[in-house]
């Protein structure tokens, strides 16, 4: 049931990085996770080792079976408890069809319930930078929105933009609201420190955490690994885990001895076999 | 009132009994049995209960037995056959009488140690008084003063209510420059009149804080210092002073050269413990020059810090108390400094203390003059008179030799009766002080400390006693290092001569004992004096061993500390690890980089995650630690703000100096410890006893980080 959307008014701030790594962390904690890519760049899948030539995605389903086609068939299992739903290869007219479809009221509950209204599945959605129809469409089913921003001078004005709901002309979700993740922080750089300080002072209850600038992140992406898998001691990986833990507790997950239990696969299987 | 009558009744019962116990004459056998009975009953009582009341009874019995001994000495032993004997005999008696007076005074002083709690600050910050922090310095190097100033800036107090001042009596340009850079006030003056007291008084004219906190230039304060001390001034408008312990994070010469790593209470533990707490009980805690807060109004009333003596601190407190101001001692380590580095410096420092205290005794004797309660008079008398110990100490050291070599008999009476009277007196005073002070001073160490200072202090103290207006303030050098072990024979020359003399006299005594036919002596008396001389020689040797300076190379104090750290490599890879120890110049952290190609991708920076936010440091890796368990780093140039954060991290946590209490003393164990220390020192057998090394904490986990953030209010 829980739907986490990862979005930002800016590009290249680490949305895809955060979405993919959160998905990995949650899945490793025992939750069944689907990472959904709403970015036409279709790059989220690459973070999970899906081969480049595998170009299917939910938009391909729409192309093949019409706007109401179930997306679940396009989901790819990429690890224990871990699934990815790629965007798929598309062109402009096709994207128009898709946008129209998802903007119909209750689209996700009505047509994509196995994914977006499934109590056993945690959904993490990655979006293109700035406004997108998908981001607006997903708002009603979203529980929490995570907004990565860089700790640079340009971000200072964005804090207020977000506060004023300007991204999609309305709240990003109707449940827990949005939380900012300051990414690529580097305390050695004065301006970077000052922006963090500014954010903490003025928007403290909106700041979920920081992720240190760490070359382990792009290195991991290049090797199609999660950051933690690339470098167990990576500071960025640690920070992402802290963010995952906080997100979980806000969503009301059961966190037991460091293990997140969200109707874990095992217990579900156990229930079925009885 | 009821209390008063109870006490009166008690006194009416106890005093006659004590009187009888003191004056009743007995034969040697009876006295021996009586002494044994008293010792036995005290022993049983002491083991039955650890209650304070039992300690008081023990003190009372001990005082009674000592008084009995002194009465016996006065009435029965001062019979001499020659002038030489009479002179020596009276000198010994006076020395004993001095020790007896000190025993009485200190028994009174320590019998009720006050346990003072921190008075919390009011919630309403507008009620907090303004504070000037003074850091006086004269000739110490900037490398020492710097961190003290930076730590003072880390004191947690409303920034508009605290001002830090560096009071530089050395008029040094680089100090002025440093003060500006650090952002503290810099005060200097054209002359150095009245040394430290003059320096402080001069600054008082230029600043305006309601309270004045004083830190010697090597005393680094922990950040809660003011919040733990200032509250008391708000609840008690008559409070003029609150003193906290002087704690040393470097070993003093005795610890370094003689304890050799053993867990024995440092010399200052007794004073900054039972003694000051006892003083506090009688409202007679006194100022010790540093780590204290004083009310300006009170100082103004007495015309500032006292300048007449070289111990302006104690004298200032005395003055305040004569005016009816109260003082307090808070037994909580809130700051730490450097101990004196070498034995000779220790002696020089104590020389000043002794001269100053004797100056007070002569110029402003606490027994007389206005304003003090009787109890306060006794406490101040005890503190000042204590420093007359030098000559009596020397007398005790050499007296047995007089008998052994020259046959001068200074005590009239058989060995049996002398022992019968002396042993209960000695045993009871050791036993009682072991019980009462056993966690801050182990048996026999007090004698060793005194003996170390005794010879060098005889002349200076006598000179001041005769001519108290002469005396110069000397500053104790600190922060030096000792590269190679060496023996500072110069510092203990007199001790060595005395030790040779004692050895010789013991040999002589043994000869007399085995060849009585050649000497006309009492065998038991010879034996008694040999025993006494051997005991003296033991303690004297221990004191001499303190002058065997062991190396003290590490200039930067290294503290164990488990905090998360980020390691930046040149490529930008940033990994988390845990720091295990740190000094102002470098640190050691867990090697988590195993296969992160340290050779091609060296570490360039560290980021320490402190309570006060991240601290970034440029570093160089030391040596090739890539394949060991720990990575070691040297910090490069550290700017002043970073250095302040390092100081804050290393020295200002409230629990920085907390330690487990020392084990309770055991007289016999303590004696053997003294012997073992001497042995190890003579054989250069420095044990690598690391003070119960802390277990390393596991690295910070994600849960820890989440909890920490939550407590800081970030989602
Ligand atoms: N904490 C970090 N430290 C170092 N590099 C980072 C960090 N976070 C992200 N990056 C790098 O920044 C680049 C952009 O990240 P990412 O693709 O996740 O951003 P995005 O917001 O999804 O971008 P877009 O807007 O294009 O979708 C990537 O190369 C990524 O590896
Ligand atoms: Mg992206």
Coordinates of N, CA and C in Angstrom, one line a residue, chain A residues 179 185-188 200 204-205 207-209 212-216 219 230-231 233-236 238-239 241-242 245-246 250 258, chain B residues 566 568-569 571-577 592-593 596 604-607 614 616 618 700-703 705-706 709-710 713-715:
Chain A
X179 N 9.1 15.7 2.2 CA 10.3 15.9 3.0 C 11.5 16.1 2.1
X185 N 25.9 16.7 0.0 CA 26.5 17.7 0.9 C 27.9 17.5 1.1
X186 N 28.6 18.6 1.2 CA 30.1 18.5 1.4 C 30.5 19.6 2.4
X187 N 30.7 19.2 3.6 CA 31.0 20.3 4.6 C 32.3 21.0 4.4
X188 N 33.1 20.5 3.5 CA 34.4 21.2 3.3 C 34.1 22.5 2.5
X200 N 18.2 24.0 7.8 CA 17.9 23.5 9.2 C 17.2 24.6 10.0
X204 N 13.3 23.3 9.4 CA 13.9 22.1 10.1 C 12.9 20.9 10.0
X205 N 11.6 21.1 10.1 CA 10.7 20.0 10.2 C 10.4 19.4 8.8
X207 N 13.2 18.9 6.7 CA 14.4 18.2 6.3 C 14.5 16.8 6.9
X208 N 14.5 15.9 6.0 CA 14.5 14.5 6.5 C 15.9 14.0 6.7
X209 N 16.9 14.5 6.0 CA 18.3 14.1 6.2 C 19.2 14.6 5.1
X212 N 25.8 12.6 2.0 CA 27.1 13.2 1.7 C 27.4 13.0 0.2
X213 N 28.1 13.9 -0.3 CA 28.7 13.7 -1.6 C 29.7 12.6 -1.5
X214 N 29.6 11.6 -2.4 CA 30.4 10.4 -2.2 C 30.5 9.8 -3.6
X215 N 31.7 9.7 -4.1 CA 31.9 9.2 -5.5 C 31.5 7.7 -5.5
X216 N 31.3 7.1 -4.4 CA 30.8 5.7 -4.4 C 29.5 5.7 -5.2
X219 N 30.1 5.7 -9.0 CA 30.8 4.4 -9.2 C 29.9 3.2 -9.2
X230 N 28.5 -1.5 -3.6 CA 29.8 -1.1 -4.1 C 30.8 -0.9 -3.0
X231 N 30.4 -0.2 -1.9 CA 31.3 0.1 -0.8 C 30.5 0.1 0.5
X233 N 31.1 0.6 3.3 CA 31.3 1.7 4.3 C 31.0 3.1 3.7
X234 N 30.4 3.1 2.5 CA 30.1 4.3 1.9 C 29.3 5.2 2.8
X235 N 29.7 6.5 2.9 CA 28.9 7.4 3.8 C 27.6 7.7 3.2
X236 N 27.5 7.8 1.8 CA 26.2 8.0 1.2 C 25.2 6.9 1.4
X238 N 25.2 4.9 4.0 CA 24.8 5.0 5.4 C 23.7 6.0 5.5
X239 N 23.9 7.2 4.9 CA 22.9 8.3 4.9 C 21.6 7.8 4.4
X241 N 20.5 4.9 4.2 CA 19.8 3.9 5.1 C 19.1 4.7 6.3
X242 N 19.8 5.7 6.7 CA 19.2 6.5 7.8 C 17.9 7.1 7.3
X245 N 15.2 4.5 7.1 CA 14.7 4.2 8.5 C 13.7 5.2 8.9
X246 N 14.0 6.5 8.7 CA 13.1 7.5 9.1 C 11.8 7.5 8.3
X250 N 8.0 6.9 9.7 CA 6.9 7.8 9.4 C 5.7 7.1 8.8
X258 N 16.1 -3.8 13.5 CA 16.8 -3.4 12.3 C 16.1 -4.1 11.1
Chain B
X566 N 34.2 10.5 8.8 CA 34.1 10.2 7.4 C 35.5 10.4 6.8
X568 N 37.5 11.0 3.4 CA 37.5 11.4 2.0 C 38.7 10.9 1.3
X569 N 38.6 10.2 0.2 CA 39.7 9.9 -0.6 C 39.8 10.9 -1.8
X571 N 39.7 10.6 -4.9 CA 38.7 10.5 -5.9 C 37.3 11.0 -5.5
X572 N 37.1 11.3 -4.2 CA 35.8 11.8 -3.8 C 35.0 10.7 -3.1
X573 N 35.6 9.5 -3.1 CA 34.9 8.4 -2.3 C 35.0 8.7 -0.8
X574 N 33.8 8.6 -0.2 CA 33.7 9.0 1.2 C 33.2 7.8 2.0
X575 N 34.0 7.3 2.9 CA 33.6 6.2 3.7 C 33.5 6.5 5.1
X576 N 32.6 5.7 5.8 CA 32.4 5.9 7.2 C 33.3 5.0 8.0
X577 N 33.8 5.6 9.1 CA 34.6 4.7 10.0 C 34.4 5.3 11.4
X592 N 38.8 0.9 7.5 CA 37.7 0.2 6.8 C 37.9 0.2 5.3
X593 N 39.1 0.7 4.9 CA 39.3 1.0 3.5 C 39.9 -0.2 2.8
X596 N 40.1 -0.3 -0.8 CA 39.8 0.9 -1.5 C 41.0 1.6 -2.2
X604 N 42.5 12.3 1.8 CA 42.9 13.8 1.8 C 42.2 14.5 3.0
X605 N 41.0 14.1 3.4 CA 40.3 14.8 4.4 C 39.6 13.8 5.3
X606 N 39.3 14.3 6.5 CA 38.4 13.6 7.4 C 37.3 14.6 7.8
X607 N 36.2 14.0 8.2 CA 35.1 14.7 8.7 C 34.6 14.1 10.0
X614 N 29.7 18.9 12.1 CA 30.9 18.2 11.5 C 32.1 19.1 11.6
X616 N 35.8 19.4 9.7 CA 36.6 18.9 8.6 C 38.1 19.2 8.8
X618 N 42.1 18.5 7.0 CA 43.0 18.0 6.0 C 44.0 17.1 6.7
X700 N 29.1 3.4 15.0 CA 27.7 3.9 15.1 C 26.9 3.2 14.1
X701 N 25.7 2.8 14.5 CA 24.8 2.1 13.5 C 23.8 3.1 13.0
X702 N 23.0 2.7 12.0 CA 22.0 3.5 11.4 C 21.0 3.9 12.5
X703 N 20.7 2.9 13.4 CA 19.7 3.2 14.4 C 20.2 4.4 15.3
X705 N 22.2 6.7 14.5 CA 22.1 8.0 13.8 C 20.7 8.5 13.8
X706 N 19.7 7.6 13.6 CA 18.3 8.0 13.5 C 17.9 8.6 14.9
X709 N 19.4 12.0 15.4 CA 18.7 13.0 14.6 C 17.4 13.4 15.3
X710 N 16.7 12.3 15.7 CA 15.4 12.5 16.3 C 15.5 13.4 17.6
X713 N 15.8 16.9 16.9 CA 14.6 17.6 16.4 C 14.5 17.5 14.9
X714 N 15.4 17.0 14.2 CA 15.3 16.8 12.7 C 14.4 15.6 12.6
X715 N 13.5 15.6 11.7 CA 12.5 14.6 11.5 C 13.0 13.2 11.9

